[in-house]
Coordinates of C-alpha atoms and ligand atoms in Angstrom, one line a residue:
M22 CA 135.1 147.4 210.9
S23 CA 133.9 150.8 212.0
C24 CA 130.5 150.1 210.4
T25 CA 129.7 147.6 213.2
P26 CA 127.6 149.4 215.9
P27 CA 130.0 150.1 218.8
S28 CA 127.7 148.2 221.3
L29 CA 127.9 145.0 219.1
K30 CA 131.7 145.3 218.8
F31 CA 131.9 145.7 222.5
R32 CA 129.8 142.7 223.2
R33 CA 131.8 140.6 220.8
D34 CA 135.1 141.7 222.5
I35 CA 133.6 141.0 225.9
T36 CA 132.7 137.5 224.7
K37 CA 136.2 136.9 223.6
C38 CA 137.6 138.2 226.9
F39 CA 135.2 135.9 228.7
F40 CA 136.4 133.0 226.6
L41 CA 140.0 133.8 227.3
G42 CA 139.2 134.1 231.0
V43 CA 137.6 130.6 231.0
I44 CA 140.4 128.9 229.3
S45 CA 143.0 130.5 231.5
V46 CA 141.7 129.1 234.7
P47 CA 143.0 125.8 236.0
P48 CA 143.0 123.0 234.9
F49 CA 143.9 124.8 231.7
A50 CA 147.4 126.1 232.0
N51 CA 147.9 129.8 231.3
Y52 CA 150.4 129.1 228.5
L53 CA 147.6 127.4 226.6
V54 CA 146.1 130.9 226.0
F55 CA 149.2 132.1 224.4
L56 CA 149.5 129.0 222.3
L57 CA 145.9 129.6 221.1
M58 CA 146.6 133.2 220.5
Y59 CA 149.5 132.2 218.4
L60 CA 147.5 129.7 216.5
F61 CA 144.3 131.7 216.1
P62 CA 145.3 135.4 216.4
R63 CA 142.5 136.6 214.2
Q64 CA 139.8 134.8 216.2
L65 CA 141.1 135.5 219.7
L66 CA 142.7 138.9 219.7
V67 CA 140.2 141.7 220.2
R68 CA 140.4 144.5 217.8
H69 CA 142.0 147.0 220.2
F70 CA 145.0 144.7 220.6
W71 CA 145.8 144.8 216.9
T72 CA 148.5 147.1 215.5
P73 CA 147.5 149.0 212.3
K74 CA 149.9 146.7 210.4
Q75 CA 148.2 143.6 211.8
Q76 CA 144.7 145.1 210.9
I77 CA 145.8 145.6 207.3
D78 CA 147.3 142.0 207.2
F79 CA 144.0 140.6 208.5
L80 CA 141.9 142.6 206.1
N81 CA 144.1 141.3 203.4
I82 CA 143.6 137.7 204.5
Y83 CA 139.8 138.2 204.6
H84 CA 139.8 139.8 201.2
D85 CA 141.8 136.9 199.8
I86 CA 139.1 134.6 201.0
R87 CA 136.2 136.5 199.4
K88 CA 138.1 137.2 196.2
K89 CA 138.4 133.4 195.6
S90 CA 134.6 133.3 195.1
H91 CA 134.6 136.0 192.4
P92 CA 135.3 133.8 189.3
E93 CA 132.5 131.4 190.4
I94 CA 130.0 134.2 190.8
L95 CA 130.8 135.6 187.4
S96 CA 130.7 132.2 185.6
Y97 CA 127.2 131.6 187.2
L98 CA 126.0 134.9 185.6
E99 CA 127.5 133.8 182.3
K100 CA 125.9 130.4 182.6
V101 CA 122.4 131.6 183.3
S102 CA 122.4 134.5 180.8
P103 CA 120.8 132.3 178.0
L104 CA 117.8 131.9 180.3
I105 CA 117.1 135.7 180.4
S106 CA 114.0 136.1 178.4
E107 CA 114.6 139.6 176.9
K108 CA 117.1 139.6 174.0
G109 CA 118.6 143.0 174.8
L110 CA 119.2 142.1 178.4
R111 CA 120.7 138.8 177.5
W112 CA 123.2 140.7 175.3
H113 CA 124.0 143.2 178.0
M114 CA 124.7 140.5 180.5
T115 CA 127.1 138.6 178.2
E116 CA 128.8 141.9 177.4
L117 CA 129.2 142.8 181.1
C118 CA 130.6 139.3 182.0
T119 CA 133.1 139.4 179.1
K120 CA 134.2 143.0 180.0
I121 CA 134.8 142.1 183.7
Q122 CA 136.6 138.8 182.9
R123 CA 138.9 140.8 180.6
G124 CA 139.8 143.1 183.5
T125 CA 137.8 146.2 182.7
H126 CA 136.0 148.1 185.4
P127 CA 132.4 148.4 184.4
A128 CA 130.7 151.8 184.0
I129 CA 127.6 152.5 186.1
P130 CA 125.1 152.3 183.1
D131 CA 126.5 148.9 182.2
I132 CA 125.4 147.6 185.6
L133 CA 122.2 149.5 185.9
A134 CA 121.1 148.4 182.4
L135 CA 120.7 144.9 184.0
R136 CA 118.5 145.8 187.0
K137 CA 115.4 144.3 185.4
C138 CA 116.8 140.8 185.2
F139 CA 117.8 140.7 188.8
S140 CA 114.2 141.0 190.0
K141 CA 113.0 137.7 188.4
P142 CA 114.2 134.2 187.6
P143 CA 117.0 133.1 187.3
L144 CA 118.6 136.0 189.1
G145 CA 116.1 137.2 191.6
M146 CA 117.1 136.9 195.2
S147 CA 114.6 134.1 195.8
Q148 CA 115.5 132.2 192.6
L149 CA 119.3 132.1 192.8
H150 CA 120.7 128.6 192.8
A151 CA 122.1 127.3 196.1
S152 CA 125.6 127.2 194.7
Q153 CA 125.4 130.9 193.9
I154 CA 124.0 131.7 197.3
K155 CA 127.0 129.9 198.8
A156 CA 129.5 131.7 196.6
L157 CA 127.9 135.1 197.4
S158 CA 128.0 134.3 201.1
R159 CA 131.7 133.7 200.8
A160 CA 132.0 137.0 199.0
M161 CA 130.3 138.7 201.9
L162 CA 132.6 136.8 204.4
L163 CA 129.6 135.0 205.9
T164 CA 129.9 131.3 206.9
T165 CA 128.6 128.9 204.3
H166 CA 128.0 126.0 206.7
L167 CA 124.3 126.5 207.0
P168 CA 121.3 125.2 205.0
S169 CA 120.8 127.3 201.9
F170 CA 117.4 128.8 203.0
L171 CA 119.1 130.3 206.0
L172 CA 122.0 131.5 203.9
R173 CA 119.5 133.1 201.5
R174 CA 117.6 134.8 204.3
R175 CA 120.8 136.1 205.8
L176 CA 122.1 137.5 202.5
K177 CA 118.7 139.2 202.0
T178 CA 118.9 140.8 205.4
H179 CA 122.5 141.8 204.9
T180 CA 121.8 143.4 201.5
T181 CA 118.8 145.2 202.8
V182 CA 120.9 146.7 205.6
I183 CA 123.6 147.8 203.2
H184 CA 120.9 149.3 201.0
Q185 CA 119.5 151.3 203.9
L186 CA 123.0 152.4 205.0
D187 CA 123.6 153.5 201.4
K188 CA 120.5 155.7 201.3
A189 CA 121.5 157.3 204.7
L190 CA 125.1 157.8 203.5
A191 CA 124.0 159.4 200.3
K192 CA 121.8 161.8 202.3
L193 CA 124.7 162.6 204.6
G194 CA 127.3 163.0 201.8
I195 CA 130.5 161.1 201.4
N196 CA 132.5 164.2 202.2
Q197 CA 131.3 164.0 205.8
L198 CA 133.3 160.8 206.3
T199 CA 136.9 160.6 207.5
E200 CA 139.5 158.7 205.4
Q201 CA 139.2 155.7 207.7
E202 CA 135.4 155.6 207.5
V203 CA 135.5 155.8 203.7
K204 CA 138.0 152.9 203.6
S205 CA 135.8 150.8 205.9
A206 CA 132.7 151.6 204.0
C207 CA 134.4 150.5 200.7
Y208 CA 135.8 147.3 202.3
L209 CA 132.4 146.4 203.6
R210 CA 131.0 146.7 200.1
G211 CA 133.7 144.4 198.6
L212 CA 136.6 146.6 197.7
N213 CA 140.2 145.8 198.7
S214 CA 140.5 149.3 200.0
T215 CA 143.5 149.2 202.3
H216 CA 146.0 150.4 199.8
I217 CA 143.8 152.5 197.6
A218 CA 144.2 156.3 197.9
D219 CA 141.5 158.2 199.7
E220 CA 140.4 160.1 196.6
R221 CA 140.0 156.9 194.6
C222 CA 138.1 155.2 197.5
R223 CA 135.7 158.2 197.5
T224 CA 135.1 157.9 193.8
W225 CA 134.4 154.2 194.1
L226 CA 132.0 154.7 197.0
A227 CA 130.2 157.4 195.0
E228 CA 129.7 155.0 192.1
W229 CA 128.4 152.4 194.5
L230 CA 125.9 154.8 196.1
Q231 CA 124.7 155.9 192.7
I232 CA 123.9 152.3 191.7
S233 CA 122.5 151.4 195.1
C234 CA 120.2 154.4 195.4
S235 CA 118.8 153.7 191.9
L236 CA 117.7 150.2 192.9
K237 CA 114.3 149.1 194.2
E238 CA 113.8 146.6 197.0
A239 CA 113.0 143.9 194.4
E240 CA 116.3 144.4 192.6
L241 CA 118.5 144.0 195.6
S242 CA 120.1 140.8 194.1
L243 CA 121.9 143.2 191.8
L244 CA 123.3 145.1 194.7
L245 CA 124.5 141.9 196.2
H246 CA 126.2 140.9 192.9
N247 CA 127.6 144.4 192.8
V248 CA 130.0 143.4 195.6
V249 CA 131.8 141.5 192.9
L250 CA 131.0 143.4 189.7
L251 CA 132.2 146.8 190.9
S252 CA 135.2 145.7 193.0
T253 CA 137.0 143.1 190.9
N254 CA 138.7 145.4 188.5
Y255 CA 139.0 148.7 190.3
I256 CA 142.4 150.3 190.0
G257 CA 145.1 148.5 191.9
T258 CA 142.9 145.6 192.8
R259 CA 144.0 143.3 190.0
R260 CA 147.5 142.0 190.0
Ligands
LIG317 C1 144.9 144.2 198.1 O1 145.5 145.3 197.6 C2 146.9 145.4 197.9 C3 147.5 146.6 197.2 O2 147.2 146.7 195.9 C4 147.6 144.1 197.4 O3 149.0 144.2 197.8 C5 147.0 142.9 198.0 O4 147.6 141.8 197.5 C6 145.5 142.9 197.7 N1 144.9 141.8 198.5 C7 144.3 140.9 197.9 C8 143.8 139.8 198.8 O5 144.0 140.8 196.7

């Protein structure tokens, strides 16, 4: 992902090379490395070894993993909507869930109308149920094998970083990005962008930024859910 700082990526690649180095010295036979590479190509091959075709295949595999959590995340929203105290907001939430479940891509105002309920129970970042925290972690491709207070903290950090990147990106302007950078930025924010035309990716990213830049720190739970809300039904994503 080109959004990872280069130094981090480099360090991770070095770690992998180190690991490969260790397992290729005796008593481990050299062929074991190739067997492992064959069994775990995504974990062991550093990025630079990948062909573009492989990169797309891997992004597809990862997207498949995160997509599996979408129905669970949406049904949680549906389940907790009766607990929203304001009647208008409750109605908006039900509408949005129904719309998305029927395959419609929501409009920006549909999502922003709900910002208030994502800053307090039951949808605020600190009040989300552990099951939803797990599902959202999966949607962000983060491991779920940690206690939920750690998952929550990590999701919070992740979302805050994305929010800051968004503000910087909005200032810079999307037109300053190359096609590849736009695709990566969209992928990072939940879109299966590998096969979507550049123009469409830019439109999607602009929608995302408009939502993100309207949100306050306290409403970041909405940005996190937006990874699902905005990406599920975007053109060419649903089969
Ligand atoms: C991503 O989009 C491509 C092109 O529309 C599609 O072929 C692929 O199945 C999608 N991947 C997933 C995991 O949905």
